[in-house]
Coordinates of C-alpha atoms in Angstrom, one line a residue:
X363 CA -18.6 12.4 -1.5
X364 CA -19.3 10.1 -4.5
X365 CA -23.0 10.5 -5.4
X366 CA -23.5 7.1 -6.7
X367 CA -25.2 4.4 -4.0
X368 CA -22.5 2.0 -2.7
X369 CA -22.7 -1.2 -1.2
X370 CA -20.4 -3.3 1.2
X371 CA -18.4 -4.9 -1.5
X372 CA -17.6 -1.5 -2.7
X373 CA -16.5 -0.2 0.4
X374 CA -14.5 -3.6 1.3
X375 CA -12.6 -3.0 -2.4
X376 CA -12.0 0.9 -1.7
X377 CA -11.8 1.1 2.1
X378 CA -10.0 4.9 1.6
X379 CA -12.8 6.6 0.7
X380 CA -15.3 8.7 2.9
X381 CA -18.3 6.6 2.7
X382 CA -16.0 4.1 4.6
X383 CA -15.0 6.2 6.8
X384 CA -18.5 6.9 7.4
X385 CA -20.0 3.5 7.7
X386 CA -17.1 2.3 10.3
X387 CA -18.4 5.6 12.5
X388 CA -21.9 4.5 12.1
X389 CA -20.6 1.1 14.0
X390 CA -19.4 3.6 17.0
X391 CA -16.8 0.8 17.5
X392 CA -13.9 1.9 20.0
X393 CA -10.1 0.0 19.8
X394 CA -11.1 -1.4 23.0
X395 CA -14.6 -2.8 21.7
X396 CA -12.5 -3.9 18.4
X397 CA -9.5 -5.6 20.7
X398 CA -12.2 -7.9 22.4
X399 CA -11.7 -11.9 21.1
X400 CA -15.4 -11.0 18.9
X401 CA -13.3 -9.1 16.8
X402 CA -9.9 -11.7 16.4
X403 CA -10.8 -11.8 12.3
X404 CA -10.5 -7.6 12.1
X405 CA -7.5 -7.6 13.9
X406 CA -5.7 -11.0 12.3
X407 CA -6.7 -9.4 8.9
X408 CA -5.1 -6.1 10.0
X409 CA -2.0 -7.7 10.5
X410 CA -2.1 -9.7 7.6
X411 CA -2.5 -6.9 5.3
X412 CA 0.7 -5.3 7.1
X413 CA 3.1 -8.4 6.3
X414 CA 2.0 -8.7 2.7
X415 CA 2.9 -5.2 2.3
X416 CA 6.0 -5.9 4.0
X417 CA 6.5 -9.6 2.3
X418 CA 5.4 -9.0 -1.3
X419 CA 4.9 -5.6 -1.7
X420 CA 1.2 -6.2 -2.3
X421 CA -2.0 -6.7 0.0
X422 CA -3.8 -9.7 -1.4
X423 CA -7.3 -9.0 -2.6
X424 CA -9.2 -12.0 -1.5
X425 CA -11.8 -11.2 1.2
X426 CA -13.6 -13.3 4.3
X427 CA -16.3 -10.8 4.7
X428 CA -16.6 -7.1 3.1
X429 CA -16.9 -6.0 6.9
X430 CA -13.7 -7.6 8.1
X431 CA -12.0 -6.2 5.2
X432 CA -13.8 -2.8 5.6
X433 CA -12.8 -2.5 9.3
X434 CA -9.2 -4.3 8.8
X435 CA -8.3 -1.5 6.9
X436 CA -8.0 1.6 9.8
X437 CA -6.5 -1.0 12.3
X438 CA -4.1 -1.5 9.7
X439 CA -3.1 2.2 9.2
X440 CA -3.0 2.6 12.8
X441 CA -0.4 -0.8 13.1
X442 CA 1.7 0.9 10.6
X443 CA 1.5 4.6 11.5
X444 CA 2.0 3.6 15.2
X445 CA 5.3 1.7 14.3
X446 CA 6.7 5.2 13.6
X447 CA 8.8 4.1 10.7
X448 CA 8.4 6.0 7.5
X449 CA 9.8 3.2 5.4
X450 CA 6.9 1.1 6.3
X451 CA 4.3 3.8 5.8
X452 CA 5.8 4.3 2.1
X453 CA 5.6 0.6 1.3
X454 CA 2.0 0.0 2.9
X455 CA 0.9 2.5 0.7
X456 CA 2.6 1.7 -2.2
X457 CA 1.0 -2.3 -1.4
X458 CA -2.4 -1.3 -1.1
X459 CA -2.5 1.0 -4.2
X460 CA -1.2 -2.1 -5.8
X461 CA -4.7 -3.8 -4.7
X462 CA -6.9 -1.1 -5.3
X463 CA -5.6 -1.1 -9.0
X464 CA -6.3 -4.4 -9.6
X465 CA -9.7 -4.1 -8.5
X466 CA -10.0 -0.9 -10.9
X467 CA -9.4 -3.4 -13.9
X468 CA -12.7 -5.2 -13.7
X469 CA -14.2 -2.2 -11.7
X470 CA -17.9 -0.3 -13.6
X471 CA -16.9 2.4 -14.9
X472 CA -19.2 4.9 -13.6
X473 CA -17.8 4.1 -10.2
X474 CA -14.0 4.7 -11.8
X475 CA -15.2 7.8 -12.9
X476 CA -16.5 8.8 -9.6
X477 CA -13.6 8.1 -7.8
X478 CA -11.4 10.1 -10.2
X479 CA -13.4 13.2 -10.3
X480 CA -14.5 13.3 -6.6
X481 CA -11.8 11.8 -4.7
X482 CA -8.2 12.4 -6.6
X483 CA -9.9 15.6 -8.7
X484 CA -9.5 14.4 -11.8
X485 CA -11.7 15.0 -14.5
X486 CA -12.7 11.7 -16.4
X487 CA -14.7 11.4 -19.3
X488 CA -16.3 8.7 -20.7
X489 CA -15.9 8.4 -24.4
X490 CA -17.8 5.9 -26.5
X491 CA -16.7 6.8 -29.8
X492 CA -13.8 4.8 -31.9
X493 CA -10.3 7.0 -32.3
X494 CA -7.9 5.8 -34.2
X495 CA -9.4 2.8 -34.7
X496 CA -8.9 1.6 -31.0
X497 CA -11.6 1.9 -28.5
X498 CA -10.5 4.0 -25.8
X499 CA -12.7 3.6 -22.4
X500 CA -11.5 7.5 -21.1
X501 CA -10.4 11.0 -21.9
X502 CA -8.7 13.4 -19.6
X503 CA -7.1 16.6 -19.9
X504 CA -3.2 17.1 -21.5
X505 CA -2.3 18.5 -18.2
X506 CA -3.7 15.5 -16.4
X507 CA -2.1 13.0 -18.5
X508 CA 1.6 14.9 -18.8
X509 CA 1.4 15.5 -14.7
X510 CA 1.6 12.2 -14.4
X511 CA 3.0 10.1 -17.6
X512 CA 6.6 11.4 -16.6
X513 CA 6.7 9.1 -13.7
X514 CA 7.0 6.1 -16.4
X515 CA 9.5 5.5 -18.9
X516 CA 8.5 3.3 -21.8
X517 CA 7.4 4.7 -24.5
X518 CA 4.2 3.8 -24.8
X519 CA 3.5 7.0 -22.2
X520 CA 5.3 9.4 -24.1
X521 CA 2.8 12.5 -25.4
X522 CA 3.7 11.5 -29.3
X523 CA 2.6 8.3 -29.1
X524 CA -1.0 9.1 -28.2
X525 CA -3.8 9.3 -29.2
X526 CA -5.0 13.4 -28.6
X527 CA -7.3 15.4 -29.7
X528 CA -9.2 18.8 -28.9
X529 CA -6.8 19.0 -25.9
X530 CA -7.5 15.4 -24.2
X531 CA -5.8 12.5 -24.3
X532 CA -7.2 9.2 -24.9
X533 CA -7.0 5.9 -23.0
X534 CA -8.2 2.8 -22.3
X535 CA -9.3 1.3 -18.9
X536 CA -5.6 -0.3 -18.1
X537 CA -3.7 2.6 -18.7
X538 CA -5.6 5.1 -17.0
X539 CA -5.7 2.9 -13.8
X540 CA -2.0 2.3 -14.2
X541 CA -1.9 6.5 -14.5
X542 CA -3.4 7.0 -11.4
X543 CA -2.4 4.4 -9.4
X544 CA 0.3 7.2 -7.9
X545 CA -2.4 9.3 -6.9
X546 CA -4.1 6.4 -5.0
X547 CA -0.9 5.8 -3.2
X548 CA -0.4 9.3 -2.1
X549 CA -4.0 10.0 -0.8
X550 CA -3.5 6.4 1.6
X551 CA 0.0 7.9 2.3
X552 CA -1.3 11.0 3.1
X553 CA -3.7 9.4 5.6
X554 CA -1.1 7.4 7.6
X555 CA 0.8 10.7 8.2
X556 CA -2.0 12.9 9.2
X557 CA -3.3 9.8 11.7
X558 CA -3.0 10.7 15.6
X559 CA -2.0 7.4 17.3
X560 CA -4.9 6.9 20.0
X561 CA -4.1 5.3 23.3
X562 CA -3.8 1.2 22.1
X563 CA -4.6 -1.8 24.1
X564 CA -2.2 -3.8 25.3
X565 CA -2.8 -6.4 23.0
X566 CA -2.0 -4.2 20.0
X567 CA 1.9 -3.8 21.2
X568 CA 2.9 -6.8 20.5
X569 CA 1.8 -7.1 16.7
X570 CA 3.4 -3.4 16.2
X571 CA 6.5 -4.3 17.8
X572 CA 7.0 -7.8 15.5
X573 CA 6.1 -5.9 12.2
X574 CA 8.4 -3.5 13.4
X575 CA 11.2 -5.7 13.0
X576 CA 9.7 -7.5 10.0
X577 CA 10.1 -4.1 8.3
X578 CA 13.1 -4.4 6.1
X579 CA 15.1 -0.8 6.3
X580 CA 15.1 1.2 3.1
X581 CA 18.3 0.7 0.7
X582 CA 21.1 3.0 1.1
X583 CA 22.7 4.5 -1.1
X584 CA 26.2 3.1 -0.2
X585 CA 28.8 1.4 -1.8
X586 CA 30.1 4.2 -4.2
X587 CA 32.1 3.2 -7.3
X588 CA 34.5 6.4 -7.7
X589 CA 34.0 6.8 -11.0
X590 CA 35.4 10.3 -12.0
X591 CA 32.9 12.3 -14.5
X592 CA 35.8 12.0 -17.6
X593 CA 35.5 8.0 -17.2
X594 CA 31.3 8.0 -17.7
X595 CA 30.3 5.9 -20.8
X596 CA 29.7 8.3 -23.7
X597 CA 26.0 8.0 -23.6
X598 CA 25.8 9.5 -19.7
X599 CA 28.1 12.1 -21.2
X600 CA 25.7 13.2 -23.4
X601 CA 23.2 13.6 -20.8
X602 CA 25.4 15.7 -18.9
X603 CA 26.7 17.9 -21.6
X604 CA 23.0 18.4 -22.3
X605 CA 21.9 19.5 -18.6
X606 CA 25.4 21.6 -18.8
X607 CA 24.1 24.2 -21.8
X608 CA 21.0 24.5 -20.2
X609 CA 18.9 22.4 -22.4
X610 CA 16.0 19.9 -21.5
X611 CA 17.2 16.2 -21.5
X612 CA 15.2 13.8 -23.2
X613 CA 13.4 11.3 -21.0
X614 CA 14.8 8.4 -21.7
X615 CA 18.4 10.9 -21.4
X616 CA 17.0 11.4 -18.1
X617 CA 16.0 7.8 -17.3
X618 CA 20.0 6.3 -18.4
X619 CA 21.4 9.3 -16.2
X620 CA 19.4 9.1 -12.9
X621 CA 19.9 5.2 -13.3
X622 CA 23.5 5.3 -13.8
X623 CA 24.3 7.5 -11.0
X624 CA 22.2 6.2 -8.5
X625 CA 23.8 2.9 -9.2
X626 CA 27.8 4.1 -8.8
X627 CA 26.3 5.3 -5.4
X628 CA 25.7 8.7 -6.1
X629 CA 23.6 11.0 -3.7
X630 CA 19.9 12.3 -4.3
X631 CA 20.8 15.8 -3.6
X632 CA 24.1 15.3 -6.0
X633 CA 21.8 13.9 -8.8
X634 CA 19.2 16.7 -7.8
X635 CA 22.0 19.4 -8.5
X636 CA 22.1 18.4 -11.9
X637 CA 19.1 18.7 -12.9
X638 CA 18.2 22.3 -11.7
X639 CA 20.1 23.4 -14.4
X640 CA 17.2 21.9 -16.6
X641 CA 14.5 24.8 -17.7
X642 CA 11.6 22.7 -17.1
X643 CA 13.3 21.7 -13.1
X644 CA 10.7 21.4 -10.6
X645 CA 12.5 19.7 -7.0
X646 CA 9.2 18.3 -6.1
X647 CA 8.9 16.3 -9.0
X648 CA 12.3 16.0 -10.0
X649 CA 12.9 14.6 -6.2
X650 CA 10.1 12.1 -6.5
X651 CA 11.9 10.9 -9.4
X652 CA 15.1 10.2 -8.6
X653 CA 13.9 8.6 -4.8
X654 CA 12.1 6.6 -6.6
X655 CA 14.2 5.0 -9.0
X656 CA 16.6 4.8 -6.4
X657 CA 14.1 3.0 -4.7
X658 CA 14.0 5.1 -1.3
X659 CA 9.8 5.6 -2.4
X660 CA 7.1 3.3 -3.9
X661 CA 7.8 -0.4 -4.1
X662 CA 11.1 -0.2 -2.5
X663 CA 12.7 -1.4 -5.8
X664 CA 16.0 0.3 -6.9
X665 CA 16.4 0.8 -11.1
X666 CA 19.1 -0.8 -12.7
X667 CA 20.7 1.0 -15.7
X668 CA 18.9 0.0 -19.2
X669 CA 21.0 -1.9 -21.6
X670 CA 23.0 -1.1 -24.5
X671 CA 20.7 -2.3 -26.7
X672 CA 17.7 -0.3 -25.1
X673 CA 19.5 2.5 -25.1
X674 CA 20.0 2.1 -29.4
X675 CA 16.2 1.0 -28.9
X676 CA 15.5 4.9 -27.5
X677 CA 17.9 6.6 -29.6
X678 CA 20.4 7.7 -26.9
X679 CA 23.1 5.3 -27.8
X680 CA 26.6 7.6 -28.5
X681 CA 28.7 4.4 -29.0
X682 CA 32.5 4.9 -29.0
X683 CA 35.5 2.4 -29.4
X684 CA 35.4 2.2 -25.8
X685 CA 32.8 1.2 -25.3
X686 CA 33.9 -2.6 -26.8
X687 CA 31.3 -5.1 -26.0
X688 CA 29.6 -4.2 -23.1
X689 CA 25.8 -5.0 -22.9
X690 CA 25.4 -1.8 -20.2
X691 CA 27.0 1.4 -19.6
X692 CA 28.1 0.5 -15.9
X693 CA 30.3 -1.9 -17.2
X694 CA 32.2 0.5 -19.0
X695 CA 32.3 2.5 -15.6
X696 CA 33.5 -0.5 -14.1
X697 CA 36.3 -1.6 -17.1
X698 CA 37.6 1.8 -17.3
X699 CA 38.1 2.9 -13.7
X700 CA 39.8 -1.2 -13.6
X701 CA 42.1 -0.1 -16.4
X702 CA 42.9 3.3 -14.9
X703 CA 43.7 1.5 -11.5
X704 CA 45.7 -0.8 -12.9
X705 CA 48.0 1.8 -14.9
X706 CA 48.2 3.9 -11.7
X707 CA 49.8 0.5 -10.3

């Protein structure tokens, strides 16, 4: 439990914690009691969080009343977790972490720290000295910060271009919001799938059965190009001679490989196989990766491969005479298997 006092507002802005919970007990409110036309707000709100999710990816952060928006919240879990469809329960999630973040960036920052250290058990310091010459809001530990800074991929996240010192790393407010906005995802994620769906009124069907088919299905990972391993551009070639000796890919390496394979319609488990050859593999991780670039997790968003010229940007460009004028190593998947075809012919 957070040991600071928190009011209505607070709860309306971070509806997953406990003291939410609590106060929504404290009502002793039943789904029937909450079905009845005094409650029409809770429940239109409910269901308006649900379609933004499934609309725009995001649940919009304007409020009527902190109760509504307090209350709204479990209707809306049960809505989702009661359409049965784990697609939706990934992109809820995803759509209300989204809202909880923003809310983080003008947030106090005792209550940040609070919420870091009691609900996702991470250790947040306050810092108020000057490093660097930059004013950094936070510390956390190495760990803390590598754990989760392999989830992005500019380099702005990478270890070397932080600011470190006596074994924490240094941030400011944005970035460790943006950090741990995974972890915020999870713990709502984690709610929907422990939830038993209670016995719903009849006036609840109906609204789970339309966001049912509002929920768009997850991309599949169809459509596959047939590009043979000996016609990859050069630069994914790399990659894989890399993972072949055994040796750690860089991340951006890693980044240009997932991408390209999951966009010539490679599998999960085929890109997963790769990678185990890697000494640092973990699957959990490693499988969290690659779904979500391929955008099976998260926002629903599939990668596309970077460009050429981010690719000589990260220093994994291997350019050949091949390689010609493309702007993006699928293109010279694309030109090459053309060419091969049209010889065959």
């Amino acid at each position: 439990m957070i040991s600071i006092d928190l009011g209505q507002e607070d709860l309306a802005k971070y509806p997953f914690l406990d003291e939410a919970g609590d106060y929504i007990k404290a009502r002793d409110l039943s789904l029937v009691d909450i079905s009845q036309p005094d409650f029409n707000r809770v429940i239109r709100r409910a269901r308006q969080r649900v379609l933004q999710a499934i609309r725009s990816r995001e649940v919009s952060g304007e409020m009527d009343t902190p109760e509504i928006e307090i209350l709204s919240f479990p209707i809306a879990l049960i809505l989702v977790k009661a359409a049965n469809l784990d697609h939706l329960i990934s992109r809820y999630s995803h759509a209300e972490a989204i809202r909880v973040e923003k809310f983080l960036e003008d947030e106090r920052e005792d209550l940040i720290v609070e919420i870091f250290r009691n609900i996702l058990k991470i250790n947040v310091i306050l810092v108020t000295s000057k490093i660097s010459f930059s004013k950094h809001n936070y510390k956390i530990s190495i760990i803390d910060y590598l754990r989760r800074a392999t989830r992005f991929h500019e380099l702005q996240w990478k270890l070397i271009n932080r600011t470190v010192d006596d074994g924490n790393v240094y941030l400011k407010s944005n970035e460790l919001i943006r950090l741990i906005r995974q972890e915020i995802e999870s713990k709502i994620q984690d709610k929907l799938k422990e939830m038993v769906v209670p016995q719903l009124p009849q006036s609840f069907i109906k609204t789970i059965q339309e966001l049912s088919i509002l929920s768009p299905p997850p991309p599949k990972l169809t459509g596959k190009v047939n590009i043979s391993p000996d016609k990859y551009p050069p630069c994914v070639k790399a990659a894989l001679d890399l993972l072949k000796k055994g040796e750690n890919l860089p991340h951006y390496g890693r980044f240009l490989l997932t991408t390209y394979l999951v966009n010539i319609g490679e599998s999960v488990d085929e890109i997963m196989s790769l990678y185990s050859r890697s000494p640092d593999f973990n699957e959990r991780i490693t499988k969290y990766q690659v779904e979500h670039i391929a955008g099976l997790k998260g926002g629903r968003v599939k990668y596309t491969c970077p460009s050429c010229r981010t690719l000589i940007t990260h220093g994994f460009c291997f350019k050949t005479k091949e390689c010609n004028k493309i702007r993006n190593p699928l293109q010279f998947g694309v030109k090459t298997n053309l060419q091969s075809n049209k010889k065959g012919n």
